[in-house]
Amino acid sequence: MDVSLMVPLAAASPAGEAGMNVTPLIWWSTIGITVAVILFDVIVIGRRPHEPSQKEVSIALTIYVSMAILFGVFIWVHYGHQFGTEFYAGWLTEYSLSIDNLFIFIIIMSKFAVPRQYQQTALMIGIVMALIMRAIFIAVGAAAINNFAWVFYLFGAFLIWTAWGLLKDALDEDDHEELPKFVLWVQSKLPATDEWHGTKLFAKVDGKRLITPMFLVILALGMTDLLFALDSIPAIYGLTQEPFLVLTANIFALMGLRQLYFLIGGLLKRLIYLSYGLSVLLAYIGVKLIFHALHENELPFINGGEPLPYGWLEIPTLVSLGVIIGILAITAVASLAKTGFRAAKEESDDAPEQVEESEAKGPGKA
């Protein structure tokens, strides 16, 4: 990512308001710390591939979440409450989208039957790829916003279309999750082995160089990261136009993704309404982006190329933060209540059968 490009872009918001004026020192310090954390994680995992314990992932996840909260406090104190609110709104949005990303990761791991001790390595590589892809999209998005205000129309329309696609998928009860077609094509065309060779991407079998299942897993994760980057970057630009906040919100959302996978892998299956919640969230941000585009309008065929002066077109970030928290809270509570009721009902339905079996065995034969 070209920091020299990002710094001037952060100097002023599209609305003409004073930007954060992030110094090159803060930019490089942020990137340096991020790279150091990732390298440490990669070196530790690469040296000892294993399935992490609940204690290990709980401690790491607590550290990452605490770092994000403290970073938001730093932004709030150093740059003002407006930018602090924007960071928290962006971070929560990216985190919720990352949780949805975990569903696809689980499907990929299941379809390739990835051994538990190798899943952590695969996830780490996938997360590094996601960071690289999102950094590229952030730079491109920042340049587009800086030069073309009408790009907000495209971002808004894209998010509304994505929200509709999520809703349709949620309403479709058939399980038709498939691997990306490109991955299936590579699997059918390139010489491959079905045997695992640790975390190696290539292996020599009978003198032939073959791709391993780990290669296909990494490829599938990379394709998934690309698709989710297309959704997440326009979404967060609907909450803040500061490239520094966009980047850091994505970094903190992705840093704890691997630990979250192992910590609440079973809980993810209980969030049955997550897709509904995310569709509402993306639709809301899409509408907010279109409102913002109307307020900054430059298109000649809309209001004669003049901005619409209506104040309600600009939704305050604090309101957006409340909406985001509300949507996520309602989605989580409704999902857990529904799955909890379903589990209780299944237990009550099984109870008579267990009583009959116990009576059939007679006393002392249970």
PDB file of C-alpha atoms in Angstrom, residues 48-165:
ATOM      1  CA  ARG A  48       4.303 -25.701  15.647  1.00  0.00           C
ATOM      2  CA  PRO A  49       1.074 -26.347  13.712  1.00  0.00           C
ATOM      3  CA  HIS A  50      -1.566 -27.365  16.249  1.00  0.00           C
ATOM      4  CA  GLU A  51      -5.170 -27.027  17.289  1.00  0.00           C
ATOM      5  CA  PRO A  52      -5.216 -24.151  19.809  1.00  0.00           C
ATOM      6  CA  SER A  53      -6.793 -24.657  23.213  1.00  0.00           C
ATOM      7  CA  GLN A  54      -9.815 -22.686  24.398  1.00  0.00           C
ATOM      8  CA  LYS A  55      -7.585 -20.856  26.880  1.00  0.00           C
ATOM      9  CA  GLU A  56      -5.096 -19.913  24.167  1.00  0.00           C
ATOM     10  CA  VAL A  57      -7.683 -18.455  21.782  1.00  0.00           C
ATOM     11  CA  SER A  58      -9.625 -16.757  24.596  1.00  0.00           C
ATOM     12  CA  ILE A  59      -6.535 -14.892  25.780  1.00  0.00           C
ATOM     13  CA  ALA A  60      -5.524 -13.880  22.238  1.00  0.00           C
ATOM     14  CA  LEU A  61      -9.055 -12.753  21.332  1.00  0.00           C
ATOM     15  CA  THR A  62      -9.340 -10.740  24.549  1.00  0.00           C
ATOM     16  CA  ILE A  63      -6.044  -9.006  23.739  1.00  0.00           C
ATOM     17  CA  TYR A  64      -7.109  -8.154  20.180  1.00  0.00           C
ATOM     18  CA  VAL A  65     -10.539  -6.842  21.189  1.00  0.00           C
ATOM     19  CA  SER A  66      -8.992  -4.807  24.016  1.00  0.00           C
ATOM     20  CA  MET A  67      -6.444  -3.353  21.582  1.00  0.00           C
ATOM     21  CA  ALA A  68      -9.260  -2.306  19.238  1.00  0.00           C
ATOM     22  CA  ILE A  69     -11.214  -0.643  22.052  1.00  0.00           C
ATOM     23  CA  LEU A  70      -8.124   1.172  23.333  1.00  0.00           C
ATOM     24  CA  PHE A  71      -7.234   2.265  19.802  1.00  0.00           C
ATOM     25  CA  GLY A  72     -10.727   3.722  19.470  1.00  0.00           C
ATOM     26  CA  VAL A  73     -10.192   5.613  22.735  1.00  0.00           C
ATOM     27  CA  PHE A  74      -6.890   6.959  21.340  1.00  0.00           C
ATOM     28  CA  ILE A  75      -8.648   8.161  18.182  1.00  0.00           C
ATOM     29  CA  TRP A  76     -11.449   9.690  20.277  1.00  0.00           C
ATOM     30  CA  VAL A  77      -9.039  11.616  22.541  1.00  0.00           C
ATOM     31  CA  HIS A  78      -6.440  12.565  19.930  1.00  0.00           C
ATOM     32  CA  TYR A  79      -8.665  13.342  16.923  1.00  0.00           C
ATOM     33  CA  GLY A  80     -12.095  14.005  18.453  1.00  0.00           C
ATOM     34  CA  HIS A  81     -15.311  12.135  19.177  1.00  0.00           C
ATOM     35  CA  GLN A  82     -16.478  12.229  15.528  1.00  0.00           C
ATOM     36  CA  PHE A  83     -13.556  10.141  14.275  1.00  0.00           C
ATOM     37  CA  GLY A  84     -13.696   7.937  17.375  1.00  0.00           C
ATOM     38  CA  THR A  85     -17.335   7.155  16.647  1.00  0.00           C
ATOM     39  CA  GLU A  86     -16.515   6.484  12.996  1.00  0.00           C
ATOM     40  CA  PHE A  87     -13.816   3.996  14.005  1.00  0.00           C
ATOM     41  CA  TYR A  88     -16.103   2.062  16.355  1.00  0.00           C
ATOM     42  CA  ALA A  89     -18.914   1.989  13.770  1.00  0.00           C
ATOM     43  CA  GLY A  90     -16.515   0.770  11.067  1.00  0.00           C
ATOM     44  CA  TRP A  91     -14.871  -1.796  13.329  1.00  0.00           C
ATOM     45  CA  LEU A  92     -18.195  -3.298  14.451  1.00  0.00           C
ATOM     46  CA  THR A  93     -19.412  -3.462  10.856  1.00  0.00           C
ATOM     47  CA  GLU A  94     -16.234  -5.141   9.624  1.00  0.00           C
ATOM     48  CA  TYR A  95     -16.281  -7.521  12.590  1.00  0.00           C
ATOM     49  CA  SER A  96     -19.860  -8.586  11.853  1.00  0.00           C
ATOM     50  CA  LEU A  97     -18.989  -9.153   8.192  1.00  0.00           C
ATOM     51  CA  SER A  98     -15.933 -11.139   9.296  1.00  0.00           C
ATOM     52  CA  ILE A  99     -18.154 -13.404  11.390  1.00  0.00           C
ATOM     53  CA  ASP A 100     -20.215 -14.081   8.267  1.00  0.00           C
ATOM     54  CA  ASN A 101     -16.910 -14.827   6.527  1.00  0.00           C
ATOM     55  CA  LEU A 102     -16.270 -17.527   9.128  1.00  0.00           C
ATOM     56  CA  PHE A 103     -19.289 -19.492   7.903  1.00  0.00           C
ATOM     57  CA  ILE A 104     -17.639 -19.844   4.497  1.00  0.00           C
ATOM     58  CA  PHE A 105     -14.324 -20.763   6.136  1.00  0.00           C
ATOM     59  CA  ILE A 106     -16.068 -23.551   8.062  1.00  0.00           C
ATOM     60  CA  ILE A 107     -17.613 -24.872   4.838  1.00  0.00           C
ATOM     61  CA  ILE A 108     -14.228 -24.823   3.072  1.00  0.00           C
ATOM     62  CA  MET A 109     -12.513 -26.621   5.953  1.00  0.00           C
ATOM     63  CA  SER A 110     -15.293 -29.208   6.022  1.00  0.00           C
ATOM     64  CA  LYS A 111     -15.344 -29.884   2.276  1.00  0.00           C
ATOM     65  CA  PHE A 112     -11.574 -30.427   2.174  1.00  0.00           C
ATOM     66  CA  ALA A 113     -11.603 -32.311   5.504  1.00  0.00           C
ATOM     67  CA  VAL A 114      -8.715 -30.193   6.772  1.00  0.00           C
ATOM     68  CA  PRO A 115      -7.098 -31.818   9.842  1.00  0.00           C
ATOM     69  CA  ARG A 116      -7.626 -29.675  12.946  1.00  0.00           C
ATOM     70  CA  GLN A 117      -3.892 -29.177  13.500  1.00  0.00           C
ATOM     71  CA  TYR A 118      -3.530 -27.603  10.035  1.00  0.00           C
ATOM     72  CA  GLN A 119      -6.590 -25.358  10.150  1.00  0.00           C
ATOM     73  CA  GLN A 120      -4.833 -22.648  12.139  1.00  0.00           C
ATOM     74  CA  THR A 121      -2.083 -22.331   9.512  1.00  0.00           C
ATOM     75  CA  ALA A 122      -4.613 -22.198   6.668  1.00  0.00           C
ATOM     76  CA  LEU A 123      -6.611 -19.519   8.462  1.00  0.00           C
ATOM     77  CA  MET A 124      -3.512 -17.435   9.149  1.00  0.00           C
ATOM     78  CA  ILE A 125      -2.502 -17.450   5.483  1.00  0.00           C
ATOM     79  CA  GLY A 126      -6.072 -16.627   4.496  1.00  0.00           C
ATOM     80  CA  ILE A 127      -6.147 -13.665   6.878  1.00  0.00           C
ATOM     81  CA  VAL A 128      -2.840 -12.299   5.556  1.00  0.00           C
ATOM     82  CA  MET A 129      -4.239 -12.494   2.019  1.00  0.00           C
ATOM     83  CA  ALA A 130      -7.403 -10.729   3.184  1.00  0.00           C
ATOM     84  CA  LEU A 131      -5.361  -7.887   4.685  1.00  0.00           C
ATOM     85  CA  ILE A 132      -3.385  -7.449   1.463  1.00  0.00           C
ATOM     86  CA  MET A 133      -6.512  -7.465  -0.709  1.00  0.00           C
ATOM     87  CA  ARG A 134      -8.358  -5.033   1.527  1.00  0.00           C
ATOM     88  CA  ALA A 135      -5.367  -2.692   1.645  1.00  0.00           C
ATOM     89  CA  ILE A 136      -5.412  -2.572  -2.155  1.00  0.00           C
ATOM     90  CA  PHE A 137      -9.167  -1.954  -2.251  1.00  0.00           C
ATOM     91  CA  ILE A 138      -8.846   0.756   0.428  1.00  0.00           C
ATOM     92  CA  ALA A 139      -6.223   2.615  -1.616  1.00  0.00           C
ATOM     93  CA  VAL A 140      -8.281   2.315  -4.798  1.00  0.00           C
ATOM     94  CA  GLY A 141     -11.469   3.338  -2.986  1.00  0.00           C
ATOM     95  CA  ALA A 142      -9.784   6.345  -1.376  1.00  0.00           C
ATOM     96  CA  ALA A 143      -8.428   7.527  -4.731  1.00  0.00           C
ATOM     97  CA  ALA A 144     -11.851   7.095  -6.367  1.00  0.00           C
ATOM     98  CA  ILE A 145     -13.643   9.004  -3.598  1.00  0.00           C
ATOM     99  CA  ASN A 146     -11.071  11.785  -3.686  1.00  0.00           C
ATOM    100  CA  ASN A 147     -11.516  12.301  -7.425  1.00  0.00           C
ATOM    101  CA  PHE A 148     -15.080  11.195  -8.147  1.00  0.00           C
ATOM    102  CA  ALA A 149     -17.799  12.031  -5.633  1.00  0.00           C
ATOM    103  CA  TRP A 150     -20.347  10.109  -7.709  1.00  0.00           C
ATOM    104  CA  VAL A 151     -18.619   6.830  -6.733  1.00  0.00           C
ATOM    105  CA  PHE A 152     -20.828   6.904  -3.612  1.00  0.00           C
ATOM    106  CA  TYR A 153     -23.807   6.163  -5.876  1.00  0.00           C
ATOM    107  CA  LEU A 154     -22.032   3.019  -7.097  1.00  0.00           C
ATOM    108  CA  PHE A 155     -21.022   1.960  -3.581  1.00  0.00           C
ATOM    109  CA  GLY A 156     -24.555   2.473  -2.298  1.00  0.00           C
ATOM    110  CA  ALA A 157     -26.209   0.598  -5.161  1.00  0.00           C
ATOM    111  CA  PHE A 158     -23.705  -2.250  -4.827  1.00  0.00           C
ATOM    112  CA  LEU A 159     -24.388  -2.641  -1.094  1.00  0.00           C
ATOM    113  CA  ILE A 160     -28.160  -2.648  -1.604  1.00  0.00           C
ATOM    114  CA  TRP A 161     -27.759  -5.287  -4.325  1.00  0.00           C
ATOM    115  CA  THR A 162     -25.493  -7.323  -2.004  1.00  0.00           C
ATOM    116  CA  ALA A 163     -28.044  -6.997   0.811  1.00  0.00           C
ATOM    117  CA  TRP A 164     -30.761  -8.348  -1.478  1.00  0.00           C
ATOM    118  CA  GLY A 165     -28.534 -11.281  -2.452  1.00  0.00           C
TER     119      GLY A 165
END
